[in-house]
Coordinates of C-alpha atoms and ligand atoms in Angstrom, one line a residue:
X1 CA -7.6 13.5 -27.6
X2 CA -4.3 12.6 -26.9
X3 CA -3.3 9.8 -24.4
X4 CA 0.3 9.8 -22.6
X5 CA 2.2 6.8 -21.0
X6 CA 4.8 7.9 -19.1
X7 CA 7.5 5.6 -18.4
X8 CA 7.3 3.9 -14.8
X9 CA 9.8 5.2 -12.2
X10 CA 8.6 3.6 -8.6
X11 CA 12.0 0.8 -8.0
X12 CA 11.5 -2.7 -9.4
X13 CA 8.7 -1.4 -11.8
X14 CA 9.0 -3.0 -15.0
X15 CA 6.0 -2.9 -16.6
X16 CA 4.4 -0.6 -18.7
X17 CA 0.9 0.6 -19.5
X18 CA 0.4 0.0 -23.0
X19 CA 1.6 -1.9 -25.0
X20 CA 1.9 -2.1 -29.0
X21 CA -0.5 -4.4 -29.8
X22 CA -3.0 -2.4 -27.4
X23 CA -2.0 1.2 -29.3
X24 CA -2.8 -0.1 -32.6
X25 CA -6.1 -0.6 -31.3
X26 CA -7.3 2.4 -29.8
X27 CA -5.8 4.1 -32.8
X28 CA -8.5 2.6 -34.5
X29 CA -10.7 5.1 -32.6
X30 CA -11.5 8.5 -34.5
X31 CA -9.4 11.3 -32.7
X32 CA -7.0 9.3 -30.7
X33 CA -3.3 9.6 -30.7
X34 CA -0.9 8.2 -28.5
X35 CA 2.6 9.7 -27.0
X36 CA 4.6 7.5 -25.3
X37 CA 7.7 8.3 -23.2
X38 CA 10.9 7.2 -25.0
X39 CA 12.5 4.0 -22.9
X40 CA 8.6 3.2 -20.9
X41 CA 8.5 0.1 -22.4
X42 CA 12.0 -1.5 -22.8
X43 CA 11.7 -3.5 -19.6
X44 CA 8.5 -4.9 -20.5
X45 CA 10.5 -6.0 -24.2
X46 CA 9.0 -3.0 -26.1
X47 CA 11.3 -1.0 -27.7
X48 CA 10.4 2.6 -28.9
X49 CA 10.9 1.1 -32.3
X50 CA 7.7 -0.9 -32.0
X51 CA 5.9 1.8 -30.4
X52 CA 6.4 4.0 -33.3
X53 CA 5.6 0.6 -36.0
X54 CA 2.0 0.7 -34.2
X55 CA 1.2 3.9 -34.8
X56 CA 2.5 6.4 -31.5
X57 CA 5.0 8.3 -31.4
X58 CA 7.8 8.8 -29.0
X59 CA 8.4 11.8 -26.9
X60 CA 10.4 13.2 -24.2
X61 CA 8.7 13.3 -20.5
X62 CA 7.3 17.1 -21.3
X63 CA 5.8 15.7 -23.9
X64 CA 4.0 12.7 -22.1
X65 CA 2.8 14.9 -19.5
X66 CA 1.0 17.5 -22.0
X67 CA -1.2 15.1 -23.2
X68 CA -5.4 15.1 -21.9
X69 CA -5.3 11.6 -20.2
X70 CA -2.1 9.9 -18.8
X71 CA -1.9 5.9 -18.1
X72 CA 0.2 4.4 -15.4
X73 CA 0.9 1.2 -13.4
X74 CA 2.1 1.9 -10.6
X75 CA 0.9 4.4 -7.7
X76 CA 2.0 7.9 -8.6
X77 CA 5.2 9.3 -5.9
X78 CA 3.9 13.1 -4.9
X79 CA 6.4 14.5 -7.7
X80 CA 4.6 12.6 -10.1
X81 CA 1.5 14.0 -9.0
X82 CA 3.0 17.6 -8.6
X83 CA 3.5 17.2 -12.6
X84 CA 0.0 16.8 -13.2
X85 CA -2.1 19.8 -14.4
X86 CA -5.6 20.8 -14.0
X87 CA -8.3 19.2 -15.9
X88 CA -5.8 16.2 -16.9
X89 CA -7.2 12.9 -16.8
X90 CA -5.2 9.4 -15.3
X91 CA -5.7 6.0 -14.9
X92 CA -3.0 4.0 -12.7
X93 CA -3.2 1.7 -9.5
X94 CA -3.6 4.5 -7.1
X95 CA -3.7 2.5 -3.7
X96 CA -7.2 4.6 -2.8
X97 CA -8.1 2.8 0.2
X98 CA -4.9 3.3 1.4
X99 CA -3.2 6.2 0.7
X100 CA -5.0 9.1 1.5
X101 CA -2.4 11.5 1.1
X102 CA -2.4 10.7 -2.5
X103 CA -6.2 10.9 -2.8
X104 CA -6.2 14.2 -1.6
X105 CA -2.8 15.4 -3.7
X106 CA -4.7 13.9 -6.8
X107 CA -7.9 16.0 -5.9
X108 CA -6.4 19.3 -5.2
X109 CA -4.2 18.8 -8.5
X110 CA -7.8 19.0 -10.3
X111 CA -7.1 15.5 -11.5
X112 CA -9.8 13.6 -12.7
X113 CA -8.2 9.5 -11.7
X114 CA -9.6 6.8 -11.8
X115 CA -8.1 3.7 -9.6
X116 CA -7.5 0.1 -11.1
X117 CA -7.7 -1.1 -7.9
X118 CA -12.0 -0.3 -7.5
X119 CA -13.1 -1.4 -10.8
X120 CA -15.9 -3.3 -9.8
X121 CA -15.7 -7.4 -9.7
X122 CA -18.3 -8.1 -11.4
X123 CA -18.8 -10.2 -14.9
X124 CA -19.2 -7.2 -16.5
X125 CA -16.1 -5.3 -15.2
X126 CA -14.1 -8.6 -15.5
X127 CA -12.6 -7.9 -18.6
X128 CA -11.1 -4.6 -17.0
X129 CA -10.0 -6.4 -13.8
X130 CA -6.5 -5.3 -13.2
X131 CA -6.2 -6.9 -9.8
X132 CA -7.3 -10.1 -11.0
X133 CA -5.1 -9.9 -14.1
X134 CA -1.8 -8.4 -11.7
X135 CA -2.8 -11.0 -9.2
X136 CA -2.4 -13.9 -11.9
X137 CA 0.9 -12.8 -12.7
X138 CA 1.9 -12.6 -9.1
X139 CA 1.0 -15.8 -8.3
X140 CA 2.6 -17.2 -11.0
X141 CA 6.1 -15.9 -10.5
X142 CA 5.4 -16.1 -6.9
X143 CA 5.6 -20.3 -7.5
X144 CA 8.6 -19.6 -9.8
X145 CA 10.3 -17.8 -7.2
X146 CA 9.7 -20.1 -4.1
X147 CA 10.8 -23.5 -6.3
X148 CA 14.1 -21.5 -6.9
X149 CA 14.8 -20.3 -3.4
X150 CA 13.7 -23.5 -2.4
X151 CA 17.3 -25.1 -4.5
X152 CA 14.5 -28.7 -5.1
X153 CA 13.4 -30.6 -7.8
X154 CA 9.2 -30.4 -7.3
X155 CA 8.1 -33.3 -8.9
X156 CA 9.0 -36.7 -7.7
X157 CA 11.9 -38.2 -10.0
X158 CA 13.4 -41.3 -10.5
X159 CA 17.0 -41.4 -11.2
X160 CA 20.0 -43.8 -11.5
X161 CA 21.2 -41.8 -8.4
X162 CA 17.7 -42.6 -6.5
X163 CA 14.2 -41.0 -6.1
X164 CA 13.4 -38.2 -5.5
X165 CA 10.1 -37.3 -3.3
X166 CA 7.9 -34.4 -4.5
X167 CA 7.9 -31.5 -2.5
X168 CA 5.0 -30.6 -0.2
X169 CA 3.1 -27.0 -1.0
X170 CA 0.7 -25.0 1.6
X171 CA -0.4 -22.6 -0.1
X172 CA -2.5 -19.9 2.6
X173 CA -5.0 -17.8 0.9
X174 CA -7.2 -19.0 -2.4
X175 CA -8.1 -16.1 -4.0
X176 CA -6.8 -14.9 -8.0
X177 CA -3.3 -14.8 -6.6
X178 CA -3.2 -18.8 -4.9
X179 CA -5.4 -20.4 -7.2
X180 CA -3.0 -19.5 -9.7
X181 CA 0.0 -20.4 -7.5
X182 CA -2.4 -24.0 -6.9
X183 CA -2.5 -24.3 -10.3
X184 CA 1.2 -23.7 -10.9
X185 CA 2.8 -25.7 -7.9
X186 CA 0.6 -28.4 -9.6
X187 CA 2.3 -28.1 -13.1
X188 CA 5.9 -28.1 -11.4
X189 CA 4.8 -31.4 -9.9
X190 CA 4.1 -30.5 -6.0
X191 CA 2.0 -32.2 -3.6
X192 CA 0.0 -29.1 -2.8
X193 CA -2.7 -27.9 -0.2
X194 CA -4.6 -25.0 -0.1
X195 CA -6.4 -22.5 2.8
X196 CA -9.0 -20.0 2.9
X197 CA -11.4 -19.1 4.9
X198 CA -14.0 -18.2 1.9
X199 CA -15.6 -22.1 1.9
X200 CA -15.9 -21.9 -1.5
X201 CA -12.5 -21.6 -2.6
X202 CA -12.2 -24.8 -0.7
X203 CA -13.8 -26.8 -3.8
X204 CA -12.1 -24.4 -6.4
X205 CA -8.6 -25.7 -4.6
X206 CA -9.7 -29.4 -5.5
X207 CA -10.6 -28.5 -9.1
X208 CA -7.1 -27.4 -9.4
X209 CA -5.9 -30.6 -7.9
X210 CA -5.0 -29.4 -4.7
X211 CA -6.3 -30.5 -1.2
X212 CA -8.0 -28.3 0.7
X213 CA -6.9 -27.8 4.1
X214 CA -10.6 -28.3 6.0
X215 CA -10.6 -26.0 9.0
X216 CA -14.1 -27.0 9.3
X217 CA -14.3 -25.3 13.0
X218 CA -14.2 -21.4 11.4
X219 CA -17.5 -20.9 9.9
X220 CA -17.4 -19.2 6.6
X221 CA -16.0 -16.0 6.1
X222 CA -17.1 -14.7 2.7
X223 CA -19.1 -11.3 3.0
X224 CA -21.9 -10.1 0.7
X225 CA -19.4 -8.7 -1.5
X226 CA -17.3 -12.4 -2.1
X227 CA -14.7 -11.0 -0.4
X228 CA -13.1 -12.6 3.3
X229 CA -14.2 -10.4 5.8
X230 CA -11.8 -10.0 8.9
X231 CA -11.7 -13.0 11.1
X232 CA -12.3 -12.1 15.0
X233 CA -9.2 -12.2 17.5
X234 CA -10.6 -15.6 18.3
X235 CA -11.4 -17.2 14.9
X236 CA -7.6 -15.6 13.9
X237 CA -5.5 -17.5 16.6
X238 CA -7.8 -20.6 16.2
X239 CA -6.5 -20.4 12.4
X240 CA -2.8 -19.2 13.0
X241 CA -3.0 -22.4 15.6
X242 CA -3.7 -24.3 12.8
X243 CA -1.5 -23.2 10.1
X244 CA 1.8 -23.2 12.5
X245 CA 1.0 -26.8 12.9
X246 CA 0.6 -27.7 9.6
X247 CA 4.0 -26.1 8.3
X248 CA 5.8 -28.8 9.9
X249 CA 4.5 -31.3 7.3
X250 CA 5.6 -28.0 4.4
X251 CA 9.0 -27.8 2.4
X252 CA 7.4 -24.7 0.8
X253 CA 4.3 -22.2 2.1
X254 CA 3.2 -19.6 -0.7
X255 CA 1.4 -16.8 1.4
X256 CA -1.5 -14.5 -1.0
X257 CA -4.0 -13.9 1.9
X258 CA -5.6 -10.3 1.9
X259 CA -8.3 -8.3 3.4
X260 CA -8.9 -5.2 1.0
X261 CA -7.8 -2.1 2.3
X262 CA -6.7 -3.6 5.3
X263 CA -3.3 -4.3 6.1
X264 CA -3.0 -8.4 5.6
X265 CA -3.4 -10.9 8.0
X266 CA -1.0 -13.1 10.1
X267 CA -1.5 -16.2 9.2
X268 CA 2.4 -17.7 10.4
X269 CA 3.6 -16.8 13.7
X270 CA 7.4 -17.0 14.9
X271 CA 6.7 -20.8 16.3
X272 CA 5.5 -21.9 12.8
X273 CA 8.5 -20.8 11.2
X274 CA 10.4 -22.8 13.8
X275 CA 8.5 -25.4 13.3
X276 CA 9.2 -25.6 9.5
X277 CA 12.4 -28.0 8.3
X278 CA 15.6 -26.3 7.5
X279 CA 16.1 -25.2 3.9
X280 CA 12.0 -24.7 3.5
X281 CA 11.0 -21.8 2.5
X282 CA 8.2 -18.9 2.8
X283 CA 7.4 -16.6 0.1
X284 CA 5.3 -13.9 1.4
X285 CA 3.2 -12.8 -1.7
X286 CA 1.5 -10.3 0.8
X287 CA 4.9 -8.7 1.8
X288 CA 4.2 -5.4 0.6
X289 CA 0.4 -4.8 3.4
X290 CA 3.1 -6.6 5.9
X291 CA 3.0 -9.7 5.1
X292 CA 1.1 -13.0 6.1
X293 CA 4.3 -14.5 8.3
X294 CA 5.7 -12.6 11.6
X295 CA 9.0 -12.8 10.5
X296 CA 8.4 -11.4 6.9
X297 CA 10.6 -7.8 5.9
X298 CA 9.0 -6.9 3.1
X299 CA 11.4 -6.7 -0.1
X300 CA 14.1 -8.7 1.9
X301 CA 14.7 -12.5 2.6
X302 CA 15.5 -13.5 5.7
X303 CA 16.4 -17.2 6.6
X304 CA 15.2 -17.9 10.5
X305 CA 16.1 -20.9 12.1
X306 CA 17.0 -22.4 8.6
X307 CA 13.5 -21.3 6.6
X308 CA 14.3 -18.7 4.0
X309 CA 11.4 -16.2 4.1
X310 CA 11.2 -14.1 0.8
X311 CA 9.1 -11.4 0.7
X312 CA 9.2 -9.5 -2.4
X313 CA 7.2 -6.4 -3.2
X314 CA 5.8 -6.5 -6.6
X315 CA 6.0 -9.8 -7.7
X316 CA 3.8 -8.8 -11.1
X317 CA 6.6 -6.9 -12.1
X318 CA 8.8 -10.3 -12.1
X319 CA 6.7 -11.3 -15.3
X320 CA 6.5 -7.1 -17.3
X321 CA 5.5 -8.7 -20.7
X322 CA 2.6 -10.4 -20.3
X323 CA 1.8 -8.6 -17.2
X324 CA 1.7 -5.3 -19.2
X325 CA 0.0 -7.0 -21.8
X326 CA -3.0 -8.2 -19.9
X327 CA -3.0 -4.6 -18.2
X328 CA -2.8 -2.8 -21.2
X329 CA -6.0 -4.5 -22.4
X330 CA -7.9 -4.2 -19.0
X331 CA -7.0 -0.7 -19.5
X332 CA -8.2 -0.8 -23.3
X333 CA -11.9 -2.4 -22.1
X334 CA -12.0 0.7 -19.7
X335 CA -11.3 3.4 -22.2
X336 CA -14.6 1.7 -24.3
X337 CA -16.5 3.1 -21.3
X338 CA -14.9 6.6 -21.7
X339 CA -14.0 7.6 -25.7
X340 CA -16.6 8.9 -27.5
X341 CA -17.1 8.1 -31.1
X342 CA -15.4 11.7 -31.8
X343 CA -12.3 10.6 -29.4
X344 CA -13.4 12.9 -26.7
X345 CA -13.2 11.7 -23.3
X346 CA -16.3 11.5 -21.1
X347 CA -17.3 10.1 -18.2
X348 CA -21.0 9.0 -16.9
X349 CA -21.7 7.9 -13.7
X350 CA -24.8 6.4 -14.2
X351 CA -22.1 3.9 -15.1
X352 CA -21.4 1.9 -11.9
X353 CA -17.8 0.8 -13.4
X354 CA -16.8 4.5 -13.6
X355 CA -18.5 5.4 -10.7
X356 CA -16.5 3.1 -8.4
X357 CA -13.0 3.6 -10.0
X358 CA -13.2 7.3 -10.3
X359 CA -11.9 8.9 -7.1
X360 CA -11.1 12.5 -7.7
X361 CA -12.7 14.4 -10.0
X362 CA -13.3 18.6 -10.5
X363 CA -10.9 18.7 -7.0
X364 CA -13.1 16.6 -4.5
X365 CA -12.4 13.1 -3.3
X366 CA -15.5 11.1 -4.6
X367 CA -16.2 7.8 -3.1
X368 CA -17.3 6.8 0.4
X369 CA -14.6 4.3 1.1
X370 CA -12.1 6.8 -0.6
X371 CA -13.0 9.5 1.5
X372 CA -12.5 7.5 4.6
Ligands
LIG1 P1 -7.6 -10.9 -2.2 O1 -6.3 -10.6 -3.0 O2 -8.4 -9.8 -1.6 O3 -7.3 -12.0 -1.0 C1 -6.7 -13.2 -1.3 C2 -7.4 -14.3 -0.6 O4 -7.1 -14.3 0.8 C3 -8.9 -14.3 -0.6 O5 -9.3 -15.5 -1.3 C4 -9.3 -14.2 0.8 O6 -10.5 -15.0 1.1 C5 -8.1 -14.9 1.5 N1 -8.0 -14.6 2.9 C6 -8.2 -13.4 3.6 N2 -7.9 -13.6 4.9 C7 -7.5 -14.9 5.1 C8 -7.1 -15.7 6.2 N3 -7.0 -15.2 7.4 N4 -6.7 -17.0 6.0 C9 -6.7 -17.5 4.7 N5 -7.1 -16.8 3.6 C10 -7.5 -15.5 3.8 O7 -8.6 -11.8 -3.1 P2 -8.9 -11.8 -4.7 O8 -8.0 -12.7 -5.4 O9 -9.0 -10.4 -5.1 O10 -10.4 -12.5 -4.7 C11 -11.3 -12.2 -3.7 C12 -12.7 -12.5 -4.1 O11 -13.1 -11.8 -5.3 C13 -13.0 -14.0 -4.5 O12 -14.2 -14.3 -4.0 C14 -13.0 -14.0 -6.0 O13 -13.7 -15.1 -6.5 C15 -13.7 -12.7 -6.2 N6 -13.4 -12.2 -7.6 C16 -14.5 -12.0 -8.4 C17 -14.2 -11.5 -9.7 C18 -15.3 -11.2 -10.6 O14 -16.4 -11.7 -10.4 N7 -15.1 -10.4 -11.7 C19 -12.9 -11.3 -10.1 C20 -11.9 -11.6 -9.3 C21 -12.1 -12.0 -8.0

């Protein structure tokens, strides 16, 4: 069986699926090899060289696409998916909940893919959790980003020249992506507060050292799943209310909230902006499902009445090497559901991790929330 990683061609993609470190190891499995396009992962800091040292070898695009199971990170464009043939299998982010022009390209191409972005989250699945493990590195590099737009020092500092007072951090959303921006605006030396409306990412925001914002008068929003469920018209201007109040005490707001398969939530309106200092800023981590500010254009920054709002579009891409790293090994835990001990592919779904993330297969959509 041979596997394929073609390199990434959606703009601003850096990263790539697999890295060295991650080939050497499903060589280790009887009846694998591994093709990988020359070039796929120089922007991630992986030569073909190394590649080629752990065990693949390098081919031309032709030759990635021949092989029986391709691996991606980014959604596919319709020419990519017009490349596939029949029978072929791929793994990738797919956007399935969202792009249903895809879903039904993939399913009429005969494809048999399998979307990152419906692995299960559960402690079993963890290990192959790309949106968790994407969503790290996007809130990390989202907290880089936003201290240097911002042109401060973020930890208080006491110089010759005078002292310097911390900045102040909102951070809006408390999920993978926040908590790790929490975590990181902490380490830079920001006073920092966090929102959700889950209540229990209140008391993970504390353990990180932040202070949770209390909008004790929204009841809890978690759903059966652990995911936010959509806040009414109501409970959404009560919170938006809120928030654009609370950005006037803000040098900085880091925006991650998200409803999945929805588009995201507008948590900052025009006023809040306005009421923001000049020189804060806003970086929209939800830029690319619209964004979690008004004024957000995804993939631009705009400054409004002094407050820069940067709103980039794939913010995981910012950090390729460890990003790819952590995805290459997600995707590495997945393939140990699907390689048999002869290097065949299979899949069984009786297994409810490839049940969920499989979404075409022998050319129908499968899924019920794919299919809507
Ligand atoms: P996400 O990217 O879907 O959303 C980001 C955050 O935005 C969520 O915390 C959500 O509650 C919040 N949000 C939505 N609307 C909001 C609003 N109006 N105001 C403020 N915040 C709002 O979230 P995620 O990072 O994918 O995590 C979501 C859930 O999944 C969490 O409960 C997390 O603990 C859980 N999870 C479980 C596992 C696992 O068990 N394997 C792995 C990862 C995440």
């Amino acid at each position: 069986m041979k596997i394929g990683v073609p390199r990434e061609t959606a703009e601003g993609e850096n990263r790539v699926a697999l890295v060295p470190e991650s080939v050497k190891s499903l060589l280790k499995r009887e009846g694998v090899a591994i093709v990988v396009e020359s070039g796929a992962g120089d922007a991630a800091g992986h030569p073909d060289a190394q590649y080629e040292e752990a065990g693949a070898s390098v081919g031309s695009h032709a030759d990635v696409l021949a092989a029986d199971l391709l691996l991606h990170v980014a959604p596919l464009s319709a020419a990519e998916i017009g490349e596939l043939k029949k029978g072929q299998y791929l793994i990738s982010h797919l956007s399935p909940l969202t792009d249903a022009e895809s879903n039904k390209a993939l399913a009429s191409a005969g494809t048999t893919a399998l979307a990152m972005e419906l692995i299960p989250r559960t402690t079993r699945a963890q290990a192959m959790d790309a949106l968790s493990s994407q969503a790290t590195a996007a809130g990390y590099a989202a907290t880089l980003r936003a201290a240097q737009e911002s042109g401060r020092f973020w930890g208080m500092l006491t110089t010759a020249a005078g002292t310097i007072r911390p900045v102040r951090v909102l951070v809006l959303g408390a999920g993978v992506a926040g908590l790790q921006a929490v975590a990181t605006a902490k380490r830079l030396g920001a006073i920092v507060t966090g929102f959700d409306i889950r209540r229990a990412a209140w008391e993970q925001i504390a353990s990180l050292g932040g202070r949770p914002l209390e909008l004790d008068f929204i009841p809890d929003a978690e759903d059966e799943g652990g995911y936010a469920r959509p806040l009414t018209d109501e409970e959404n201007q009560q919170v938006r209310d809120a928030i654009d109040q609370n950005a006037a005490r803000q040098d900085v707001i880091i925006t991650t909230a998200a409803i999945p398969g929805r588009a995201a939530p507008t948590l900052i309106t025009a006023a809040g902006v306005a009421n923001m200092g000049p020189g804060s800023v806003i970086l929209d981590l939800a830029a690319e499902t619209g964004g979690n500010c008004e004024l957000t254009e995804p993939g631009q920054t705009v400054v409004k009445d002094g407050v820069k709002i940067v709103g980039p579009k794939n913010l995981a891409s910012e950090l390729p090497g460890h990003a790819s790293q952590l995805y290459a090994k997600n995707l590495e835990n997945l393939l140990g559901l699907m390689i048999t001990g002869e290097g065949n592919l299979t899949l069984d779904f009786e297994d409810d991790i490839i049940d969920a993330a499989t979404i075409t297969h022998d050319g129908e959509i499968r899924g019920e929330r794919t299919a809507r």
